Amino acid sequence: MDILKTKPEMQEWSKNKKKESKTICFVPTMGYLHQGHISLMEKGKPLCDSLVLSIFVNPTQFGPNEDLDSYPSDIENDLALAKKAGVTAVFLPNKQNIYPENYQTEISLQYLPNFLCGKSRPVHFAGVATVVTKLFNIVMPDVAVFGQKDYQQLQVIRQLTLDLDFNIKIVAGDIIREKDGLAMSSRNAYLSKSQRTSALSLSKSLRLAGKLIARGEKNPVAIRNEIETFIQSFPETNIEYISFCNPATLEDIDNIENQVLLAIAVKLGKTRLIDNALIDPSQ
Ligand code: PAF
C-alpha cells in the first residue's frame, strides 16, 4: 500500500495509473475509520483497478463552535484497516498542503445546503464541496464512493459533480449499523454510556415512521409529532430536526405519496448525531 503525503506525490501517482490505463476508485474520509468506512472501501474495491483512500480532517467544513479540535484520530489503526481492506494508496495530506497560504477559493451550492444540516451548520457544505472538488482534482478518480448516512452531503457531491463537469461516477454506500441499530459514525466515540442508549432513539424513530407509513399514514406532521414525543422520552436528547423531504431536492413535503427521505438530527450533550431512511409508501 502506497502512502502519499503531498499533492504532487498523489497527482504523480494518479497520472502514472492513467498512463497504464488503470482506473481509480476513491473513498474520501476524515479518518478514525470504522466498519462504515470499510464497507465503502469494499464497495469501491471491485469497481476499479486501484483503490485510493484519503484521510484529511478538513477544517473548512467545521463551524467555529464545532468539534474540529477534538475530532478523533488514530492514523496507525486507520492504515492497518486500509491495508486489510485492499487499499492501493492512501492520500494523507496536511492542512498546508490542501490550503496553502493565501488560499482563497470556495465552492458553494445555491440550494441543497439550505435544508437539513445546512440550517444549523452554515459553513459546512461549502467546506465539504471545496475540499471534495480539490480532492477530485488531485486524485483524479473514475469512481468515488460516499456513504448514505450523510445523505445531504451525497446529494451535494452528486450535484457538484454534475455542475462542475467531473467525469466521475458517484456511488452511494449503505448506512452501516451496530447490532442494536445505531448508525456507525466516528462521532459515536464521544457518547457516554447513557447517551449511547439514548442515541438508539434515532434508528428506532426511523423504524417507527416506517411502520406508520406502511399502515397508511400519509401526513408527515402527524408522524413527526409521534417521533418527537418518542425521542424526547430518551434522556439528554435535544432534537435539531425531523424532516420528511423530497430525496432529490431535500425540500419538505406535505403528503407522503412517493418515496420520501426521513432525516433526523439529534444532539446528545455536545454530540450531534444524524440518521436517515428512504421510505417508500408502496412497499
Ligand atoms: O464524509 C466525510 O468524511 C467528509 O465530509 C469528506 C467527504 C471526507 C470531506 O471532508
mmCIF file of C-alpha atoms and ligand atoms in Angstrom:
data_model
loop_
_atom_site.group_PDB
_atom_site.id
_atom_site.type_symbol
_atom_site.label_atom_id
_atom_site.label_comp_id
_atom_site.label_asym_id
_atom_site.label_seq_id
_atom_site.Cartn_x
_atom_site.Cartn_y
_atom_site.Cartn_z
ATOM 1 C CA MET A 1 0.000 0.000 0.000
ATOM 2 C CA ASP A 2 1.468 3.354 -1.037
ATOM 3 C CA ILE A 3 1.287 6.307 1.336
ATOM 4 C CA LEU A 4 1.314 9.706 -0.348
ATOM 5 C CA LYS A 5 1.690 12.746 1.831
ATOM 6 C CA THR A 6 1.699 15.620 -0.619
ATOM 7 C CA LYS A 7 -0.388 16.878 -3.515
ATOM 8 C CA PRO A 8 2.359 16.439 -6.160
ATOM 9 C CA GLU A 9 3.063 12.888 -4.956
ATOM 10 C CA MET A 10 -0.622 11.965 -5.177
ATOM 11 C CA GLN A 11 -1.055 13.614 -8.585
ATOM 12 C CA GLU A 12 2.038 11.874 -9.941
ATOM 13 C CA TRP A 13 0.746 8.519 -8.643
ATOM 14 C CA SER A 14 -2.642 9.014 -10.300
ATOM 15 C CA LYS A 15 -1.094 10.211 -13.579
ATOM 16 C CA ASN A 16 1.022 7.055 -13.683
ATOM 17 C CA LYS A 17 -2.084 4.905 -13.172
ATOM 18 C CA LYS A 18 -3.770 6.766 -16.032
ATOM 19 C CA LYS A 19 -0.735 6.220 -18.276
ATOM 20 C CA GLU A 20 -1.071 2.492 -17.566
ATOM 21 C CA SER A 21 -4.813 2.791 -18.406
ATOM 22 C CA LYS A 22 -5.688 1.761 -14.846
ATOM 23 C CA THR A 23 -8.918 3.078 -13.320
ATOM 24 C CA ILE A 24 -9.087 4.641 -9.845
ATOM 25 C CA CYS A 25 -11.821 4.364 -7.248
ATOM 26 C CA PHE A 26 -11.689 6.938 -4.448
ATOM 27 C CA VAL A 27 -13.035 6.883 -0.888
ATOM 28 C CA PRO A 28 -12.505 10.247 0.867
ATOM 29 C CA THR A 29 -12.624 10.170 4.680
ATOM 30 C CA MET A 30 -11.641 12.174 7.729
ATOM 31 C CA GLY A 31 -10.125 9.068 9.320
ATOM 32 C CA TYR A 32 -10.891 7.270 12.592
ATOM 33 C CA LEU A 33 -12.156 4.503 10.340
ATOM 34 C CA HIS A 34 -14.959 2.165 11.334
ATOM 35 C CA GLN A 35 -16.990 -0.549 9.630
ATOM 36 C CA GLY A 36 -19.000 2.126 7.776
ATOM 37 C CA HIS A 37 -15.836 3.341 6.005
ATOM 38 C CA ILE A 38 -14.687 -0.231 5.427
ATOM 39 C CA SER A 39 -17.969 -1.010 3.694
ATOM 40 C CA LEU A 40 -17.338 1.960 1.347
ATOM 41 C CA MET A 41 -13.897 0.547 0.533
ATOM 42 C CA GLU A 42 -15.374 -2.920 -0.008
ATOM 43 C CA LYS A 43 -17.987 -1.433 -2.312
ATOM 44 C CA GLY A 44 -15.376 0.542 -4.262
ATOM 45 C CA LYS A 45 -12.658 -2.098 -4.492
ATOM 46 C CA PRO A 46 -14.184 -4.248 -7.286
ATOM 47 C CA LEU A 47 -15.246 -1.195 -9.318
ATOM 48 C CA CYS A 48 -11.755 -0.119 -10.467
ATOM 49 C CA ASP A 49 -8.177 -1.342 -10.857
ATOM 50 C CA SER A 50 -6.977 0.622 -7.838
ATOM 51 C CA LEU A 51 -8.494 1.999 -4.654
ATOM 52 C CA VAL A 52 -7.389 5.299 -3.128
ATOM 53 C CA LEU A 53 -8.384 6.330 0.398
ATOM 54 C CA SER A 54 -7.829 9.869 1.657
ATOM 55 C CA ILE A 55 -7.614 10.814 5.311
ATOM 56 C CA PHE A 56 -7.890 14.549 5.943
ATOM 57 C CA VAL A 57 -9.787 16.306 8.719
ATOM 58 C CA ASN A 58 -10.978 19.227 6.644
ATOM 59 C CA PRO A 59 -11.034 22.396 8.774
ATOM 60 C CA THR A 60 -13.255 24.397 6.418
ATOM 61 C CA GLN A 61 -16.285 22.171 6.993
ATOM 62 C CA PHE A 62 -16.335 22.789 10.755
ATOM 63 C CA GLY A 63 -18.085 25.826 12.233
ATOM 64 C CA PRO A 64 -16.399 27.931 14.947
ATOM 65 C CA ASN A 65 -18.062 26.057 17.856
ATOM 66 C CA GLU A 66 -17.806 22.574 16.393
ATOM 67 C CA ASP A 67 -15.505 19.643 17.156
ATOM 68 C CA LEU A 68 -12.547 20.279 14.817
ATOM 69 C CA ASP A 69 -10.027 20.314 17.675
ATOM 70 C CA SER A 70 -11.378 17.181 19.321
ATOM 71 C CA TYR A 71 -12.155 15.193 16.168
ATOM 72 C CA PRO A 72 -10.955 11.629 16.925
ATOM 73 C CA SER A 73 -7.876 10.332 15.142
ATOM 74 C CA ASP A 74 -5.886 7.078 15.045
ATOM 75 C CA ILE A 75 -3.773 7.079 11.898
ATOM 76 C CA GLU A 76 -1.886 3.869 12.708
ATOM 77 C CA ASN A 77 -5.094 1.902 13.109
ATOM 78 C CA ASP A 78 -6.574 3.581 10.002
ATOM 79 C CA LEU A 79 -3.584 2.492 7.909
ATOM 80 C CA ALA A 80 -3.836 -1.082 9.200
ATOM 81 C CA LEU A 81 -7.571 -1.194 8.363
ATOM 82 C CA ALA A 82 -6.974 0.352 4.927
ATOM 83 C CA LYS A 83 -4.315 -2.241 4.144
ATOM 84 C CA LYS A 84 -6.606 -5.063 5.241
ATOM 85 C CA ALA A 85 -9.398 -3.680 3.032
ATOM 86 C CA GLY A 86 -7.082 -3.827 -0.002
ATOM 87 C CA VAL A 87 -6.477 -0.096 -0.450
ATOM 88 C CA THR A 88 -3.818 0.572 -3.100
ATOM 89 C CA ALA A 89 -2.825 4.054 -1.924
ATOM 90 C CA VAL A 90 -3.599 6.347 1.000
ATOM 91 C CA PHE A 91 -3.503 10.105 0.497
ATOM 92 C CA LEU A 92 -2.588 11.718 3.808
ATOM 93 C CA PRO A 93 -2.119 15.436 3.187
ATOM 94 C CA ASN A 94 -1.677 18.067 5.881
ATOM 95 C CA LYS A 95 -3.602 21.325 6.144
ATOM 96 C CA GLN A 96 -0.835 23.372 4.497
ATOM 97 C CA ASN A 97 -0.907 21.012 1.545
ATOM 98 C CA ILE A 98 -4.611 21.444 0.887
ATOM 99 C CA TYR A 99 -4.956 25.081 1.920
ATOM 100 C CA PRO A 100 -1.604 26.794 1.329
ATOM 101 C CA GLU A 101 -1.008 30.364 2.451
ATOM 102 C CA ASN A 102 -3.195 32.823 0.537
ATOM 103 C CA TYR A 103 -5.718 30.121 -0.411
ATOM 104 C CA GLN A 104 -8.900 31.984 -1.466
ATOM 105 C CA THR A 105 -11.398 29.861 -3.378
ATOM 106 C CA GLU A 106 -14.634 28.368 -2.094
ATOM 107 C CA ILE A 107 -17.141 26.138 -3.891
ATOM 108 C CA SER A 108 -20.686 26.619 -2.676
ATOM 109 C CA LEU A 109 -24.033 25.356 -3.918
ATOM 110 C CA GLN A 110 -27.124 27.558 -4.132
ATOM 111 C CA TYR A 111 -29.989 25.363 -2.912
ATOM 112 C CA LEU A 112 -29.134 21.963 -1.407
ATOM 113 C CA PRO A 113 -27.298 23.427 1.618
ATOM 114 C CA ASN A 114 -30.380 25.440 2.648
ATOM 115 C CA PHE A 115 -32.079 22.379 4.164
ATOM 116 C CA LEU A 116 -31.499 19.833 6.958
ATOM 117 C CA CYS A 117 -27.981 20.085 8.451
ATOM 118 C CA GLY A 118 -27.152 23.182 6.424
ATOM 119 C CA LYS A 119 -29.557 25.246 8.555
ATOM 120 C CA SER A 120 -27.528 24.805 11.734
ATOM 121 C CA ARG A 121 -24.156 24.324 10.005
ATOM 122 C CA PRO A 122 -23.992 27.308 7.628
ATOM 123 C CA VAL A 123 -20.368 26.834 6.516
ATOM 124 C CA HIS A 124 -20.372 23.029 6.425
ATOM 125 C CA PHE A 125 -21.374 22.207 2.864
ATOM 126 C CA ALA A 126 -19.220 24.880 1.263
ATOM 127 C CA GLY A 127 -16.302 23.342 3.181
ATOM 128 C CA VAL A 128 -17.235 19.840 2.005
ATOM 129 C CA ALA A 129 -17.807 20.950 -1.601
ATOM 130 C CA THR A 130 -14.497 22.822 -1.653
ATOM 131 C CA VAL A 131 -12.380 20.009 -0.250
ATOM 132 C CA VAL A 132 -14.067 17.317 -2.360
ATOM 133 C CA THR A 133 -13.532 19.400 -5.511
ATOM 134 C CA LYS A 134 -9.853 19.743 -4.600
ATOM 135 C CA LEU A 135 -9.540 16.039 -3.770
ATOM 136 C CA PHE A 136 -11.184 15.107 -7.085
ATOM 137 C CA ASN A 137 -8.665 17.304 -8.922
ATOM 138 C CA ILE A 138 -5.747 15.804 -7.021
ATOM 139 C CA VAL A 139 -6.740 12.116 -7.021
ATOM 140 C CA MET A 140 -8.423 12.194 -10.470
ATOM 141 C CA PRO A 141 -10.681 9.195 -9.782
ATOM 142 C CA ASP A 142 -13.040 7.460 -12.189
ATOM 143 C CA VAL A 143 -15.409 6.449 -9.393
ATOM 144 C CA ALA A 144 -15.919 7.896 -5.881
ATOM 145 C CA VAL A 145 -17.886 6.311 -3.039
ATOM 146 C CA PHE A 146 -19.796 8.308 -0.380
ATOM 147 C CA GLY A 147 -21.926 6.971 2.467
ATOM 148 C CA GLN A 148 -25.695 7.494 2.536
ATOM 149 C CA LYS A 149 -25.630 8.295 6.244
ATOM 150 C CA ASP A 150 -24.536 11.774 5.190
ATOM 151 C CA TYR A 151 -27.388 11.887 2.696
ATOM 152 C CA GLN A 152 -27.306 15.660 2.192
ATOM 153 C CA GLN A 153 -23.553 15.505 1.580
ATOM 154 C CA LEU A 154 -24.120 12.768 -1.004
ATOM 155 C CA GLN A 155 -26.661 14.978 -2.824
ATOM 156 C CA VAL A 156 -24.266 17.945 -2.671
ATOM 157 C CA ILE A 157 -21.478 15.823 -4.191
ATOM 158 C CA ARG A 158 -23.761 14.434 -6.909
ATOM 159 C CA GLN A 159 -24.798 17.983 -7.804
ATOM 160 C CA LEU A 160 -21.289 19.454 -7.826
ATOM 161 C CA THR A 161 -20.025 16.552 -9.944
ATOM 162 C CA LEU A 162 -22.717 17.394 -12.477
ATOM 163 C CA ASP A 163 -22.335 21.176 -12.246
ATOM 164 C CA LEU A 164 -18.533 21.180 -12.491
ATOM 165 C CA ASP A 165 -18.395 18.528 -15.242
ATOM 166 C CA PHE A 166 -16.354 15.993 -13.326
ATOM 167 C CA ASN A 167 -16.219 12.760 -15.273
ATOM 168 C CA ILE A 168 -16.580 10.753 -12.066
ATOM 169 C CA LYS A 169 -19.223 8.169 -11.230
ATOM 170 C CA ILE A 170 -20.616 8.793 -7.738
ATOM 171 C CA VAL A 171 -21.562 5.602 -5.916
ATOM 172 C CA ALA A 172 -23.650 5.577 -2.719
ATOM 173 C CA GLY A 173 -22.704 3.256 0.146
ATOM 174 C CA ASP A 174 -25.338 1.845 2.517
ATOM 175 C CA ILE A 175 -25.686 3.035 6.112
ATOM 176 C CA ILE A 176 -23.851 0.532 8.308
ATOM 177 C CA ARG A 177 -25.361 -0.034 11.752
ATOM 178 C CA GLU A 178 -24.270 -1.517 15.042
ATOM 179 C CA LYS A 179 -26.180 -4.694 16.005
ATOM 180 C CA ASP A 180 -28.681 -2.614 18.010
ATOM 181 C CA GLY A 181 -29.362 -0.264 15.074
ATOM 182 C CA LEU A 182 -27.155 2.752 15.854
ATOM 183 C CA ALA A 183 -25.718 4.135 12.605
ATOM 184 C CA MET A 184 -21.915 3.930 12.684
ATOM 185 C CA SER A 185 -20.137 7.271 12.980
ATOM 186 C CA SER A 186 -16.724 8.407 14.170
ATOM 187 C CA ARG A 187 -18.622 10.760 16.499
ATOM 188 C CA ASN A 188 -20.217 7.828 18.388
ATOM 189 C CA ALA A 189 -16.879 7.711 20.217
ATOM 190 C CA TYR A 190 -17.895 10.891 22.101
ATOM 191 C CA LEU A 191 -21.018 9.325 23.665
ATOM 192 C CA SER A 192 -21.245 8.454 27.365
ATOM 193 C CA LYS A 193 -22.907 5.146 28.280
ATOM 194 C CA SER A 194 -26.283 6.761 28.927
ATOM 195 C CA GLN A 195 -26.051 8.902 25.767
ATOM 196 C CA ARG A 196 -25.216 5.758 23.783
ATOM 197 C CA THR A 197 -28.546 4.286 24.950
ATOM 198 C CA SER A 198 -30.431 7.474 24.071
ATOM 199 C CA ALA A 199 -28.730 7.511 20.653
ATOM 200 C CA LEU A 200 -30.854 4.500 19.718
ATOM 201 C CA SER A 201 -33.859 6.846 19.603
ATOM 202 C CA LEU A 202 -32.772 7.895 16.079
ATOM 203 C CA SER A 203 -32.782 4.476 14.386
ATOM 204 C CA LYS A 204 -35.849 3.415 16.385
ATOM 205 C CA SER A 205 -37.687 6.518 15.148
ATOM 206 C CA LEU A 206 -36.922 5.627 11.550
ATOM 207 C CA ARG A 207 -38.425 2.194 12.127
ATOM 208 C CA LEU A 208 -41.451 3.689 13.881
ATOM 209 C CA ALA A 209 -42.054 6.049 10.945
ATOM 210 C CA GLY A 210 -41.680 3.148 8.502
ATOM 211 C CA LYS A 211 -44.392 1.231 10.382
ATOM 212 C CA LEU A 212 -46.767 4.214 10.488
ATOM 213 C CA ILE A 213 -46.305 4.839 6.766
ATOM 214 C CA ALA A 214 -46.792 1.138 5.982
ATOM 215 C CA ARG A 215 -50.088 1.326 7.910
ATOM 216 C CA GLY A 216 -51.208 4.119 5.594
ATOM 217 C CA GLU A 217 -50.307 7.306 7.481
ATOM 218 C CA LYS A 218 -49.552 9.974 4.855
ATOM 219 C CA ASN A 219 -49.359 13.067 6.995
ATOM 220 C CA PRO A 220 -45.729 13.971 7.836
ATOM 221 C CA VAL A 221 -46.837 16.323 10.635
ATOM 222 C CA ALA A 222 -48.662 13.513 12.463
ATOM 223 C CA ILE A 223 -45.652 11.181 12.187
ATOM 224 C CA ARG A 224 -43.231 13.957 13.159
ATOM 225 C CA ASN A 225 -45.268 14.604 16.325
ATOM 226 C CA GLU A 226 -45.118 10.924 17.301
ATOM 227 C CA ILE A 227 -41.396 10.705 16.644
ATOM 228 C CA GLU A 228 -40.749 13.914 18.547
ATOM 229 C CA THR A 229 -42.518 12.583 21.649
ATOM 230 C CA PHE A 230 -40.689 9.269 21.264
ATOM 231 C CA ILE A 231 -37.207 10.851 21.009
ATOM 232 C CA GLN A 232 -37.933 13.230 23.889
ATOM 233 C CA SER A 233 -38.709 10.209 26.094
ATOM 234 C CA PHE A 234 -34.965 9.380 25.983
ATOM 235 C CA PRO A 235 -32.771 11.337 28.452
ATOM 236 C CA GLU A 236 -30.419 14.099 27.196
ATOM 237 C CA THR A 237 -31.911 14.239 23.681
ATOM 238 C CA ASN A 238 -32.249 17.599 22.013
ATOM 239 C CA ILE A 239 -33.943 17.384 18.604
ATOM 240 C CA GLU A 240 -32.458 19.590 15.903
ATOM 241 C CA TYR A 241 -34.708 18.476 13.071
ATOM 242 C CA ILE A 242 -37.052 15.719 11.955
ATOM 243 C CA SER A 243 -37.655 16.245 8.265
ATOM 244 C CA PHE A 244 -39.767 14.458 5.677
ATOM 245 C CA CYS A 245 -38.424 15.627 2.372
ATOM 246 C CA ASN A 246 -38.050 15.052 -1.325
ATOM 247 C CA PRO A 247 -34.985 12.759 -1.700
ATOM 248 C CA ALA A 248 -33.686 14.737 -4.705
ATOM 249 C CA THR A 249 -34.280 18.378 -3.734
ATOM 250 C CA LEU A 250 -34.440 17.955 0.098
ATOM 251 C CA GLU A 251 -37.481 20.269 0.169
ATOM 252 C CA ASP A 252 -40.103 19.443 2.813
ATOM 253 C CA ILE A 253 -43.096 17.506 1.554
ATOM 254 C CA ASP A 254 -46.619 17.848 2.932
ATOM 255 C CA ASN A 255 -48.047 14.497 1.881
ATOM 256 C CA ILE A 256 -46.353 11.100 1.708
ATOM 257 C CA GLU A 257 -47.310 9.746 -1.714
ATOM 258 C CA ASN A 258 -43.964 8.694 -3.195
ATOM 259 C CA GLN A 259 -40.575 7.698 -1.810
ATOM 260 C CA VAL A 260 -39.654 10.112 0.959
ATOM 261 C CA LEU A 261 -36.424 10.859 2.828
ATOM 262 C CA LEU A 262 -36.859 10.938 6.588
ATOM 263 C CA ALA A 263 -33.810 12.678 8.036
ATOM 264 C CA ILE A 264 -33.201 13.244 11.737
ATOM 265 C CA ALA A 265 -30.575 15.194 13.702
ATOM 266 C CA VAL A 266 -30.428 14.983 17.485
ATOM 267 C CA LYS A 267 -27.921 16.423 19.931
ATOM 268 C CA LEU A 268 -26.866 14.330 22.899
ATOM 269 C CA GLY A 269 -24.910 16.663 25.116
ATOM 270 C CA LYS A 270 -22.386 18.210 22.740
ATOM 271 C CA THR A 271 -22.538 15.340 20.260
ATOM 272 C CA ARG A 272 -24.699 15.817 17.216
ATOM 273 C CA LEU A 273 -25.934 12.618 15.560
ATOM 274 C CA ILE A 274 -27.737 12.211 12.244
ATOM 275 C CA ASP A 275 -29.568 9.313 10.664
ATOM 276 C CA ASN A 276 -31.958 8.856 7.755
ATOM 277 C CA ALA A 277 -34.013 6.409 5.749
ATOM 278 C CA LEU A 278 -35.600 6.395 2.330
ATOM 279 C CA ILE A 279 -39.151 5.186 2.879
ATOM 280 C CA ASP A 280 -41.412 4.007 0.086
ATOM 281 C CA PRO A 281 -45.139 4.003 0.975
ATOM 282 C CA SER A 282 -45.838 1.401 -1.701
ATOM 283 C CA GLN A 283 -43.582 -1.189 -0.051
HETATM 284 O O1 PAF B 1 -17.763 12.457 4.935
HETATM 285 C C1 PAF B 1 -16.634 12.850 5.276
HETATM 286 O O2 PAF B 1 -15.878 12.153 5.954
HETATM 287 C C2 PAF B 1 -16.169 14.230 4.832
HETATM 288 O O3 PAF B 1 -17.205 15.135 4.838
HETATM 289 C C3 PAF B 1 -15.430 14.218 3.482
HETATM 290 C C4 PAF B 1 -16.343 13.785 2.349
HETATM 291 C C5 PAF B 1 -14.234 13.299 3.546
HETATM 292 C C6 PAF B 1 -14.938 15.633 3.155
HETATM 293 O O4 PAF B 1 -14.079 16.113 4.119
#
